[in-house]
Amino acid sequence: MVSSVGVVPRCAVHPEEEAGATCQRCGAFTCDTCATWVMGVLYCATCAARPEVNYLEAFRLERWGRRDANAWTVAAVSVLLVGLAALALYLEEWRLVPLLLGAAGVGAAFFLGEWWARPGLVLTPVVGGLWATSMYGPGALVVGFLMFISSLQIFLDTRTRLFFCVQVSEKDLRRLWNLQVNNPLARHALSAGVASVAFPLMVPMALVLGFLGLRAVDAQARPPIGRKGQALAGIALGLGALALWGLVLWRPVLQVVFDRVFADWP
C-alpha cells in the first residue's frame, strides 16, 4: 500500500511495519499483526477490544460461568425431590428413597457447576425411569421420558453451556444475544400485542412499545438493533385488538342508535 506521494503508510502501533489495511471504525493504519477480524469486519486491535464492537464476546464473558434460570430451576426441582424422598420414607416406599435422593444429588451438583452433572442430568431420568418401571410398570417410563426431554433441552441450552464454561458457536451466541439483549422494546411489544387480544388494557402498551421499538431499530449501530418484525407485529396486534374490543364494547351503543334511527321505518 503506497500513497499518492510515494510515502508508504505505517502501522499506527508498529511504525516499523508497513500497513496492510485500515481500521473500519477509526480509520487507523494497521499491520498484519494488529489487524483483527470481528464478525467479518476488520478493525485495529484497540477498536476490536471495545465492547460495542465485539459485543458478542462481551456478552459471552458476562454470562461465562454464571448461573442462569436453568440452574435455579434444577435447584428447585432438587429441593422438591428431597421432599418426595422424605414422603417416600414416611410411606415406607424404601425403593424410591435412593432414586429420589440420587436425582436430587445430581441436581445439586448441577447447580454448583460440577462438570459431570451436566451429562448426569440427562442420564438421571433414563436410569431413574428404567428403575421405576421395574417397580411400578410402564407408566413410570412415560414420566422418565418426559423428564429426559426436559433435561436434554437444558443440556443443549446455550445458557447452560456458558454456565459450565463450554465454548459455543457464534451462531448460537448471536441467537441468545438476540433473545436476551437485542431491542427488548420490540420483544415486549409483541408479548403485549398477544396479551391485548384477551386483555384490552394491554392495547396501549402494545402500541407504545411497538412504536418505540420500531424507532429504535438501527442495523448500522454497534451493536446493531433489530427486531423490526416483532415491533410491527406488536403494533398490528394492538390495532387489531383495539378494533376487536372497540366493536365488542360499542356494539350495545351502536345497536341502540340503530334502533332509534330506523324505528319508524316501514
Tab-separated table of C-alpha atoms in Angstrom:
chain	number	residue	atom	x	y	z
A	1	MET	CA	0.000	0.000	0.000
A	2	VAL	CA	1.699	3.241	-1.223
A	3	SER	CA	0.161	6.707	-1.016
A	4	SER	CA	-0.138	9.080	-3.970
A	5	VAL	CA	3.019	10.968	-2.931
A	6	GLY	CA	5.085	7.814	-2.642
A	7	VAL	CA	5.008	7.556	1.171
A	8	VAL	CA	4.453	4.045	2.464
A	9	PRO	CA	1.758	4.047	5.205
A	10	ARG	CA	2.961	2.674	8.521
A	11	CYS	CA	1.080	0.887	11.257
A	12	ALA	CA	-0.126	3.277	13.963
A	13	VAL	CA	1.091	0.888	16.685
A	14	HIS	CA	4.198	-0.530	14.975
A	15	PRO	CA	5.731	2.306	12.901
A	16	GLU	CA	8.447	-0.027	11.685
A	17	GLU	CA	5.836	-2.177	9.924
A	18	GLU	CA	4.086	-1.331	6.680
A	19	ALA	CA	0.311	-1.008	6.987
A	20	GLY	CA	-1.699	-3.659	5.222
A	21	ALA	CA	-5.182	-2.294	5.912
A	22	THR	CA	-7.152	0.400	7.710
A	23	CYS	CA	-9.493	0.004	10.665
A	24	GLN	CA	-13.127	0.155	9.599
A	25	ARG	CA	-14.033	2.071	12.752
A	26	CYS	CA	-11.334	4.692	13.381
A	27	GLY	CA	-9.512	4.612	10.038
A	28	ALA	CA	-6.074	3.977	11.566
A	29	PHE	CA	-3.477	2.109	9.539
A	30	THR	CA	-2.817	-1.403	10.831
A	31	CYS	CA	-0.189	-4.014	10.104
A	32	ASP	CA	-0.968	-7.690	9.729
A	33	THR	CA	-0.225	-8.247	13.413
A	34	CYS	CA	-2.670	-5.584	14.621
A	35	ALA	CA	-5.428	-6.264	12.090
A	36	THR	CA	-8.275	-8.096	13.822
A	37	TRP	CA	-11.388	-9.529	12.208
A	38	VAL	CA	-14.556	-9.283	14.281
A	39	MET	CA	-17.711	-10.801	12.810
A	40	GLY	CA	-16.486	-10.277	9.259
A	41	VAL	CA	-15.221	-6.689	9.714
A	42	LEU	CA	-11.552	-5.652	10.017
A	43	TYR	CA	-10.522	-3.457	12.955
A	44	CYS	CA	-7.348	-2.354	14.657
A	45	ALA	CA	-6.581	-4.143	17.921
A	46	THR	CA	-7.814	-1.217	20.049
A	47	CYS	CA	-11.200	-0.938	18.328
A	48	ALA	CA	-11.643	-4.720	18.212
A	49	ALA	CA	-11.383	-4.826	22.004
A	50	ARG	CA	-14.190	-2.315	22.504
A	51	PRO	CA	-17.374	-3.985	23.883
A	52	GLU	CA	-19.670	-2.210	21.428
A	53	VAL	CA	-17.612	-3.620	18.546
A	54	ASN	CA	-17.064	-7.167	19.770
A	55	TYR	CA	-20.428	-7.199	21.525
A	56	LEU	CA	-20.887	-10.963	21.247
A	57	GLU	CA	-17.619	-11.576	23.091
A	58	ALA	CA	-18.634	-9.081	25.788
A	59	PHE	CA	-21.979	-10.856	26.053
A	60	ARG	CA	-20.248	-14.247	26.338
A	61	LEU	CA	-17.886	-13.049	29.075
A	62	GLU	CA	-20.775	-11.519	31.011
A	63	ARG	CA	-22.516	-14.910	31.220
A	64	TRP	CA	-19.428	-17.123	31.388
A	65	GLY	CA	-19.611	-19.331	34.477
A	66	ARG	CA	-22.687	-17.569	35.854
A	67	ARG	CA	-25.831	-19.421	36.909
A	68	ASP	CA	-28.896	-18.938	34.742
A	69	ALA	CA	-32.602	-19.712	35.037
A	70	ASN	CA	-31.956	-23.371	34.168
A	71	ALA	CA	-29.624	-23.786	37.143
A	72	TRP	CA	-32.171	-22.302	39.534
A	73	THR	CA	-34.938	-24.467	38.061
A	74	VAL	CA	-32.849	-27.600	38.578
A	75	ALA	CA	-32.131	-26.483	42.150
A	76	ALA	CA	-35.850	-26.023	42.850
A	77	VAL	CA	-36.633	-29.481	41.438
A	78	SER	CA	-33.849	-30.958	43.582
A	79	VAL	CA	-35.411	-29.493	46.719
A	80	LEU	CA	-38.744	-30.975	45.645
A	81	LEU	CA	-37.103	-34.373	45.142
A	82	VAL	CA	-35.689	-34.256	48.673
A	83	GLY	CA	-39.203	-33.571	49.953
A	84	LEU	CA	-40.554	-36.501	47.939
A	85	ALA	CA	-37.812	-38.726	49.339
A	86	ALA	CA	-38.898	-37.779	52.863
A	87	LEU	CA	-42.502	-38.591	51.931
A	88	ALA	CA	-41.451	-41.936	50.447
A	89	LEU	CA	-39.556	-42.697	53.654
A	90	TYR	CA	-42.640	-41.874	55.685
A	91	LEU	CA	-44.781	-44.137	53.475
A	92	GLU	CA	-42.146	-46.868	53.705
A	93	GLU	CA	-41.528	-46.852	49.975
A	94	TRP	CA	-37.916	-47.762	50.611
A	95	ARG	CA	-37.024	-48.459	46.962
A	96	LEU	CA	-37.867	-44.905	45.912
A	97	VAL	CA	-35.706	-43.172	48.521
A	98	PRO	CA	-32.256	-43.783	46.953
A	99	LEU	CA	-33.635	-42.971	43.495
A	100	LEU	CA	-35.039	-39.608	44.582
A	101	LEU	CA	-32.033	-38.673	46.701
A	102	GLY	CA	-29.645	-39.652	43.902
A	103	ALA	CA	-31.503	-37.442	41.420
A	104	ALA	CA	-31.508	-34.593	43.967
A	105	GLY	CA	-27.743	-35.019	44.387
A	106	VAL	CA	-27.167	-34.713	40.635
A	107	GLY	CA	-29.327	-31.581	40.611
A	108	ALA	CA	-27.350	-30.061	43.478
A	109	ALA	CA	-24.076	-30.776	41.668
A	110	PHE	CA	-25.522	-29.184	38.530
A	111	PHE	CA	-26.363	-26.039	40.490
A	112	LEU	CA	-22.797	-25.938	41.821
A	113	GLY	CA	-21.419	-26.204	38.293
A	114	GLU	CA	-19.738	-29.620	38.557
A	115	TRP	CA	-18.783	-30.638	35.011
A	116	TRP	CA	-20.072	-34.221	35.336
A	117	ALA	CA	-23.523	-33.063	36.453
A	118	ARG	CA	-24.366	-31.666	33.011
A	119	PRO	CA	-24.365	-35.071	31.243
A	120	GLY	CA	-25.527	-36.591	34.516
A	121	LEU	CA	-28.684	-34.515	34.319
A	122	VAL	CA	-29.551	-36.274	31.038
A	123	LEU	CA	-28.655	-39.767	32.247
A	124	THR	CA	-30.540	-39.479	35.540
A	125	PRO	CA	-34.108	-39.672	34.110
A	126	VAL	CA	-33.046	-42.566	31.856
A	127	VAL	CA	-31.686	-44.616	34.748
A	128	GLY	CA	-34.452	-43.492	37.075
A	129	GLY	CA	-37.175	-44.234	34.510
A	130	LEU	CA	-35.924	-47.759	33.922
A	131	TRP	CA	-35.555	-48.339	37.648
A	132	ALA	CA	-39.051	-47.039	38.429
A	133	THR	CA	-40.538	-49.017	35.518
A	134	SER	CA	-39.260	-52.267	37.004
A	135	MET	CA	-41.149	-51.424	40.191
A	136	TYR	CA	-44.284	-49.602	39.037
A	137	GLY	CA	-44.866	-50.543	35.421
A	138	PRO	CA	-44.812	-48.679	32.061
A	139	GLY	CA	-46.392	-45.525	33.474
A	140	ALA	CA	-43.131	-44.649	35.194
A	141	LEU	CA	-41.307	-44.943	31.863
A	142	VAL	CA	-43.527	-42.206	30.388
A	143	VAL	CA	-42.678	-39.871	33.272
A	144	GLY	CA	-38.990	-40.686	32.851
A	145	PHE	CA	-39.172	-39.948	29.119
A	146	LEU	CA	-40.763	-36.540	29.713
A	147	MET	CA	-38.086	-35.701	32.272
A	148	PHE	CA	-35.417	-36.858	29.806
A	149	ILE	CA	-36.717	-34.433	27.151
A	150	SER	CA	-36.633	-31.561	29.636
A	151	SER	CA	-33.149	-32.484	30.808
A	152	LEU	CA	-31.886	-32.751	27.231
A	153	GLN	CA	-33.205	-29.269	26.446
A	154	ILE	CA	-31.371	-27.877	29.464
A	155	PHE	CA	-28.208	-29.774	28.463
A	156	LEU	CA	-28.241	-28.255	24.954
A	157	ASP	CA	-29.288	-24.751	26.009
A	158	THR	CA	-26.685	-22.110	25.183
A	159	ARG	CA	-27.123	-20.513	28.597
A	160	THR	CA	-26.299	-23.821	30.283
A	161	ARG	CA	-23.174	-24.264	28.170
A	162	LEU	CA	-21.996	-20.771	29.105
A	163	PHE	CA	-22.649	-21.514	32.777
A	164	PHE	CA	-20.483	-24.647	32.520
A	165	CYS	CA	-17.803	-22.710	30.591
A	166	VAL	CA	-18.325	-24.680	27.380
A	167	GLN	CA	-17.465	-22.893	24.148
A	168	VAL	CA	-20.451	-22.073	21.929
A	169	SER	CA	-20.612	-21.167	18.256
A	170	GLU	CA	-21.043	-17.584	17.101
A	171	LYS	CA	-24.418	-18.583	15.630
A	172	ASP	CA	-25.731	-19.882	18.959
A	173	LEU	CA	-24.271	-16.914	20.821
A	174	ARG	CA	-25.895	-14.478	18.415
A	175	ARG	CA	-29.249	-16.266	18.769
A	176	LEU	CA	-29.073	-15.958	22.562
A	177	TRP	CA	-27.985	-12.313	22.300
A	178	ASN	CA	-30.963	-11.592	20.036
A	179	LEU	CA	-33.262	-13.296	22.512
A	180	GLN	CA	-31.994	-11.573	25.661
A	181	VAL	CA	-30.477	-8.241	24.615
A	182	ASN	CA	-31.472	-7.110	21.138
A	183	ASN	CA	-34.225	-4.438	21.224
A	184	PRO	CA	-36.233	-5.586	24.267
A	185	LEU	CA	-38.894	-2.944	23.497
A	186	ALA	CA	-39.859	-4.800	20.308
A	187	ARG	CA	-39.920	-8.123	22.135
A	188	HIS	CA	-42.163	-6.734	24.884
A	189	ALA	CA	-44.378	-5.099	22.255
A	190	LEU	CA	-45.047	-8.477	20.687
A	191	SER	CA	-45.857	-10.014	24.076
A	192	ALA	CA	-48.185	-7.121	24.917
A	193	GLY	CA	-49.815	-7.400	21.482
A	194	VAL	CA	-50.582	-11.066	22.007
A	195	ALA	CA	-51.925	-10.352	25.508
A	196	SER	CA	-54.091	-7.475	24.230
A	197	VAL	CA	-56.244	-9.913	22.266
A	198	ALA	CA	-57.534	-11.232	25.596
A	199	PHE	CA	-56.955	-8.171	27.806
A	200	PRO	CA	-57.928	-4.800	26.263
A	201	LEU	CA	-55.942	-2.859	28.871
A	202	MET	CA	-52.773	-4.135	27.188
A	203	VAL	CA	-53.579	-2.367	23.895
A	204	PRO	CA	-51.918	0.995	24.773
A	205	MET	CA	-48.805	-0.800	25.989
A	206	ALA	CA	-48.565	-2.846	22.787
A	207	LEU	CA	-48.885	0.265	20.628
A	208	VAL	CA	-46.476	2.423	22.623
A	209	LEU	CA	-43.827	-0.284	22.948
A	210	GLY	CA	-44.266	-1.202	19.290
A	211	PHE	CA	-43.670	2.348	18.047
A	212	LEU	CA	-40.722	2.850	20.417
A	213	GLY	CA	-39.222	-0.474	19.407
A	214	LEU	CA	-39.672	0.369	15.733
A	215	ARG	CA	-37.942	3.731	16.166
A	216	ALA	CA	-35.030	2.060	17.939
A	217	VAL	CA	-34.231	-0.248	15.004
A	218	ASP	CA	-30.819	0.613	13.539
A	219	ALA	CA	-28.956	-2.063	11.603
A	220	GLN	CA	-25.865	0.183	11.315
A	221	ALA	CA	-25.440	0.679	15.056
A	222	ARG	CA	-22.830	-1.248	17.054
A	223	PRO	CA	-24.241	-3.440	18.367
A	224	PRO	CA	-26.983	-3.499	15.740
A	225	ILE	CA	-30.581	-3.015	16.894
A	226	GLY	CA	-33.091	-5.206	15.099
A	227	ARG	CA	-36.418	-6.983	15.713
A	228	LYS	CA	-38.313	-4.737	13.302
A	229	GLY	CA	-40.716	-7.577	12.540
A	230	GLN	CA	-41.613	-8.049	16.202
A	231	ALA	CA	-42.228	-4.331	16.671
A	232	LEU	CA	-44.538	-4.271	13.631
A	233	ALA	CA	-46.297	-7.418	14.830
A	234	GLY	CA	-46.901	-5.828	18.244
A	235	ILE	CA	-48.391	-2.730	16.589
A	236	ALA	CA	-50.559	-4.825	14.260
A	237	LEU	CA	-51.848	-6.986	17.092
A	238	GLY	CA	-52.528	-3.914	19.219
A	239	LEU	CA	-54.510	-2.249	16.419
A	240	GLY	CA	-56.384	-5.460	15.736
A	241	ALA	CA	-57.248	-5.855	19.404
A	242	LEU	CA	-58.312	-2.197	19.527
A	243	ALA	CA	-60.725	-2.752	16.644
A	244	LEU	CA	-61.996	-6.008	18.118
A	245	TRP	CA	-62.592	-4.667	21.599
A	246	GLY	CA	-63.972	-1.424	20.209
A	247	LEU	CA	-66.566	-3.383	18.306
A	248	VAL	CA	-67.411	-5.523	21.339
A	249	LEU	CA	-67.674	-2.591	23.770
A	250	TRP	CA	-69.513	-0.206	21.434
A	251	ARG	CA	-71.883	-2.721	19.914
A	252	PRO	CA	-74.678	-2.156	22.500
A	253	VAL	CA	-74.440	1.612	21.968
A	254	LEU	CA	-74.494	1.243	18.186
A	255	GLN	CA	-77.456	-1.098	18.465
A	256	VAL	CA	-79.449	1.484	20.460
A	257	VAL	CA	-78.621	4.209	17.941
A	258	PHE	CA	-79.526	1.952	15.056
A	259	ASP	CA	-82.861	1.021	16.640
A	260	ARG	CA	-83.789	4.685	17.297
A	261	VAL	CA	-82.838	5.879	13.824
A	262	PHE	CA	-84.668	3.155	11.984
A	263	ALA	CA	-87.502	2.608	14.458
A	264	ASP	CA	-90.105	4.424	12.317
A	265	TRP	CA	-89.084	2.839	9.059
A	266	PRO	CA	-91.751	0.613	7.485
